[in-house]
PDB file of C-alpha atoms in Angstrom:
ATOM      1  CA  MET A 189     -20.720 -10.686  12.089  1.00  0.00           C
ATOM      2  CA  LEU A 190     -19.086  -7.945  14.163  1.00  0.00           C
ATOM      3  CA  PHE A 191     -16.053  -8.116  11.873  1.00  0.00           C
ATOM      4  CA  MET A 192     -18.255  -7.392   8.848  1.00  0.00           C
ATOM      5  CA  PHE A 193     -19.712  -4.247  10.423  1.00  0.00           C
ATOM      6  CA  ALA A 194     -16.522  -3.024  12.074  1.00  0.00           C
ATOM      7  CA  MET A 195     -14.016  -3.337   9.215  1.00  0.00           C
ATOM      8  CA  PRO A 196     -15.262  -0.609   6.826  1.00  0.00           C
ATOM      9  CA  PRO A 197     -15.234   2.102   9.537  1.00  0.00           C
ATOM     10  CA  LEU A 198     -11.783   0.936  10.648  1.00  0.00           C
ATOM     11  CA  VAL A 199     -10.479   1.322   7.098  1.00  0.00           C
ATOM     12  CA  VAL A 200     -11.922   4.850   6.966  1.00  0.00           C
ATOM     13  CA  ILE A 201     -10.442   5.679  10.355  1.00  0.00           C
ATOM     14  CA  PHE A 202      -6.935   4.488   9.496  1.00  0.00           C
ATOM     15  CA  ALA A 203      -6.935   6.107   6.038  1.00  0.00           C
ATOM     16  CA  ASN A 204      -7.964   9.432   7.513  1.00  0.00           C
ATOM     17  CA  LEU A 205      -5.488   9.166  10.381  1.00  0.00           C
ATOM     18  CA  TYR A 206      -2.742   8.682   7.777  1.00  0.00           C
ATOM     19  CA  ALA A 207      -3.903  11.737   5.794  1.00  0.00           C
ATOM     20  CA  LEU A 208      -4.232  13.821   8.974  1.00  0.00           C
ATOM     21  CA  ARG A 209      -0.749  12.815  10.104  1.00  0.00           C
ATOM     22  CA  LYS A 210       0.682  13.656   6.669  1.00  0.00           C
ATOM     23  CA  GLY A 211      -0.956  17.088   6.674  1.00  0.00           C
ATOM     24  CA  ARG A 212       0.200  17.913  10.179  1.00  0.00           C
ATOM     25  CA  ARG A 213       3.750  16.702   9.515  1.00  0.00           C
ATOM     26  CA  LEU A 214       3.986  18.879   6.426  1.00  0.00           C
ATOM     27  CA  GLU A 215       2.582  21.887   8.310  1.00  0.00           C
ATOM     28  CA  ARG A 216       5.172  21.444  11.084  1.00  0.00           C
ATOM     29  CA  SER A 217       8.342  20.582   9.222  1.00  0.00           C
ATOM     30  CA  GLY A 218       7.571  21.106   5.556  1.00  0.00           C
ATOM     31  CA  ARG A 219       8.891  23.921   3.400  1.00  0.00           C
ATOM     32  CA  ARG A 220       6.519  26.435   1.871  1.00  0.00           C
ATOM     33  CA  VAL A 221       7.119  27.344  -1.755  1.00  0.00           C
ATOM     34  CA  GLU A 222       5.130  28.980  -4.486  1.00  0.00           C
ATOM     35  CA  GLY A 223       3.998  26.781  -7.317  1.00  0.00           C
ATOM     36  CA  GLU A 224       1.818  27.100 -10.357  1.00  0.00           C
ATOM     37  CA  CYS A 225      -1.271  25.211 -11.434  1.00  0.00           C
ATOM     38  CA  VAL A 226      -0.330  23.626 -14.765  1.00  0.00           C
ATOM     39  CA  ASN A 227      -3.265  21.369 -15.539  1.00  0.00           C
ATOM     40  CA  HIS A 228      -6.564  19.888 -14.400  1.00  0.00           C
ATOM     41  CA  TYR A 229      -7.348  16.190 -14.169  1.00  0.00           C
ATOM     42  CA  TRP A 230     -10.732  14.457 -14.084  1.00  0.00           C
ATOM     43  CA  PRO A 231     -11.040  11.374 -11.886  1.00  0.00           C
ATOM     44  CA  ALA A 232     -14.157   9.249 -12.115  1.00  0.00           C
ATOM     45  CA  GLY A 233     -17.445  10.527 -10.798  1.00  0.00           C
ATOM     46  CA  GLY A 234     -17.493  13.967 -12.401  1.00  0.00           C
ATOM     47  CA  TYR A 235     -14.864  15.437 -10.109  1.00  0.00           C
ATOM     48  CA  VAL A 236     -11.936  17.659 -11.004  1.00  0.00           C
ATOM     49  CA  GLY A 237      -8.511  18.108  -9.464  1.00  0.00           C
ATOM     50  CA  VAL A 238      -5.475  20.238 -10.197  1.00  0.00           C
ATOM     51  CA  ILE A 239      -1.850  19.453 -10.921  1.00  0.00           C
ATOM     52  CA  CYS A 240       0.621  22.023  -9.652  1.00  0.00           C
ATOM     53  CA  GLU A 241       4.361  22.211 -10.250  1.00  0.00           C
ATOM     54  CA  TYR A 242       6.951  23.696  -7.930  1.00  0.00           C
ATOM     55  CA  SER A 243      10.694  23.942  -7.570  1.00  0.00           C
ATOM     56  CA  ALA A 244      12.033  21.797  -4.730  1.00  0.00           C
ATOM     57  CA  GLY A 245      15.101  22.752  -2.710  1.00  0.00           C
ATOM     58  CA  ASP A 246      17.470  20.889  -5.028  1.00  0.00           C
ATOM     59  CA  GLY A 247      16.254  22.930  -8.004  1.00  0.00           C
ATOM     60  CA  ALA A 248      14.379  20.026  -9.562  1.00  0.00           C
ATOM     61  CA  ARG A 249      10.790  20.526 -10.674  1.00  0.00           C
ATOM     62  CA  ALA A 250       8.216  18.437  -8.865  1.00  0.00           C
ATOM     63  CA  SER A 251       4.452  18.192  -9.115  1.00  0.00           C
ATOM     64  CA  VAL A 252       1.594  17.578  -6.722  1.00  0.00           C
ATOM     65  CA  LYS A 253      -2.020  16.601  -7.361  1.00  0.00           C
ATOM     66  CA  SER A 254      -4.871  18.044  -5.353  1.00  0.00           C
ATOM     67  CA  SER A 255      -7.772  16.108  -3.930  1.00  0.00           C
ATOM     68  CA  LYS A 256     -10.852  15.884  -6.083  1.00  0.00           C
ATOM     69  CA  TYR A 257     -13.444  18.645  -6.050  1.00  0.00           C
ATOM     70  CA  THR A 258     -16.775  19.319  -7.701  1.00  0.00           C
ATOM     71  CA  VAL A 259     -15.345  22.612  -9.017  1.00  0.00           C
ATOM     72  CA  ALA A 260     -11.639  23.242  -9.625  1.00  0.00           C
ATOM     73  CA  PRO A 261     -10.149  25.070  -6.608  1.00  0.00           C
ATOM     74  CA  VAL A 262      -7.699  27.012  -8.808  1.00  0.00           C
ATOM     75  CA  GLU A 263      -7.356  27.693 -12.516  1.00  0.00           C
ATOM     76  CA  VAL A 264      -4.434  26.862 -14.788  1.00  0.00           C
ATOM     77  CA  GLY A 265      -1.781  29.526 -14.374  1.00  0.00           C
ATOM     78  CA  ASP A 266      -2.769  30.489 -10.815  1.00  0.00           C
ATOM     79  CA  VAL A 267      -0.001  30.707  -8.217  1.00  0.00           C
ATOM     80  CA  VAL A 268      -0.496  28.436  -5.198  1.00  0.00           C
ATOM     81  CA  GLU A 269       1.410  27.790  -2.006  1.00  0.00           C
ATOM     82  CA  ILE A 270       2.734  24.249  -1.636  1.00  0.00           C
ATOM     83  CA  LEU A 271       4.103  22.419   1.394  1.00  0.00           C
ATOM     84  CA  TYR A 272       6.695  19.748   0.714  1.00  0.00           C
ATOM     85  CA  ASP A 273       9.000  17.530   2.724  1.00  0.00           C
ATOM     86  CA  PRO A 274      12.642  18.618   2.264  1.00  0.00           C
ATOM     87  CA  GLN A 275      13.835  14.996   2.627  1.00  0.00           C
ATOM     88  CA  ASN A 276      11.438  13.748  -0.032  1.00  0.00           C
ATOM     89  CA  SER A 277      10.051  16.368  -2.377  1.00  0.00           C
ATOM     90  CA  ARG A 278       7.448  13.914  -3.688  1.00  0.00           C
ATOM     91  CA  ARG A 279       5.673  14.199  -0.332  1.00  0.00           C
ATOM     92  CA  ALA A 280       3.749  17.415  -0.881  1.00  0.00           C
ATOM     93  CA  MET A 281       0.334  19.010  -0.447  1.00  0.00           C
ATOM     94  CA  LEU A 282      -1.296  22.198  -1.538  1.00  0.00           C
ATOM     95  CA  SER A 283      -1.183  24.564   1.435  1.00  0.00           C
ATOM     96  CA  PHE A 284      -4.915  25.256   1.488  1.00  0.00           C
ATOM     97  CA  GLU A 285      -5.632  21.517   1.514  1.00  0.00           C
ATOM     98  CA  ALA A 286      -3.315  20.898   4.459  1.00  0.00           C
ATOM     99  CA  ALA A 287      -5.097  23.619   6.440  1.00  0.00           C
ATOM    100  CA  ASN A 288      -8.574  22.370   5.514  1.00  0.00           C
ATOM    101  CA  ARG A 289      -7.750  18.705   5.934  1.00  0.00           C
ATOM    102  CA  VAL A 290      -7.537  18.905   9.722  1.00  0.00           C
ATOM    103  CA  GLY A 291     -11.228  19.815  10.104  1.00  0.00           C
ATOM    104  CA  TYR A 292     -12.365  17.464   7.351  1.00  0.00           C
ATOM    105  CA  ASP A 293     -10.376  14.502   8.634  1.00  0.00           C
ATOM    106  CA  THR A 294     -11.572  15.109  12.172  1.00  0.00           C
ATOM    107  CA  LEU A 295     -15.161  14.951  10.934  1.00  0.00           C
ATOM    108  CA  ILE A 296     -14.560  11.748   8.941  1.00  0.00           C
ATOM    109  CA  PHE A 297     -12.649  10.257  11.864  1.00  0.00           C
ATOM    110  CA  SER A 298     -15.539  11.009  14.240  1.00  0.00           C
ATOM    111  CA  ILE A 299     -18.055   9.419  11.888  1.00  0.00           C
ATOM    112  CA  GLY A 300     -15.813   6.358  11.477  1.00  0.00           C
ATOM    113  CA  VAL A 301     -15.396   5.942  15.234  1.00  0.00           C
ATOM    114  CA  THR A 302     -19.150   6.220  15.715  1.00  0.00           C
ATOM    115  CA  LEU A 303     -19.787   3.625  12.990  1.00  0.00           C
ATOM    116  CA  PHE A 304     -17.248   1.322  14.632  1.00  0.00           C
ATOM    117  CA  LEU A 305     -18.492   1.764  18.172  1.00  0.00           C
ATOM    118  CA  ALA A 306     -22.190   1.334  17.368  1.00  0.00           C
ATOM    119  CA  PRO A 307     -22.010  -2.307  16.209  1.00  0.00           C
ATOM    120  CA  THR A 308     -19.370  -3.127  18.830  1.00  0.00           C
ATOM    121  CA  ILE A 309     -21.491  -1.842  21.703  1.00  0.00           C
ATOM    122  CA  GLY A 310     -24.599  -3.378  20.159  1.00  0.00           C
ATOM    123  CA  PHE A 311     -22.843  -6.728  19.956  1.00  0.00           C
ATOM    124  CA  PHE A 312     -21.870  -6.665  23.632  1.00  0.00           C
ATOM    125  CA  PHE A 313     -25.402  -5.664  24.694  1.00  0.00           C
ATOM    126  CA  THR A 314     -26.802  -8.709  22.879  1.00  0.00           C
ATOM    127  CA  LEU A 315     -24.595 -11.092  24.877  1.00  0.00           C
TER     128      LEU A 315
END
């Protein structure tokens, strides 16, 4: 029973820890380049995201998708700052998302920990 209540928060916690780690790693050691928003995409649920292209260090063009938003964060043709990993240019994030992700992921992480600890503590109090 404890497993059933504890697993979903653990999945949220680990997924957000991965995203937080990725954002922090790119902020520390990633390269900042200017890119351009080239298109929007519409995932399920009425959300919108953006696709931005940039030139990586080797001169090749690469693209990065944003997270999903209720309103597009930038318009097609807008210039955006992108952080990418010089060793693997496919690892990239929009700069404003990397900066905002730390606060957002901390909030989600806190909620996940609370949801995990509540049934765990409750289980031990029932023993």
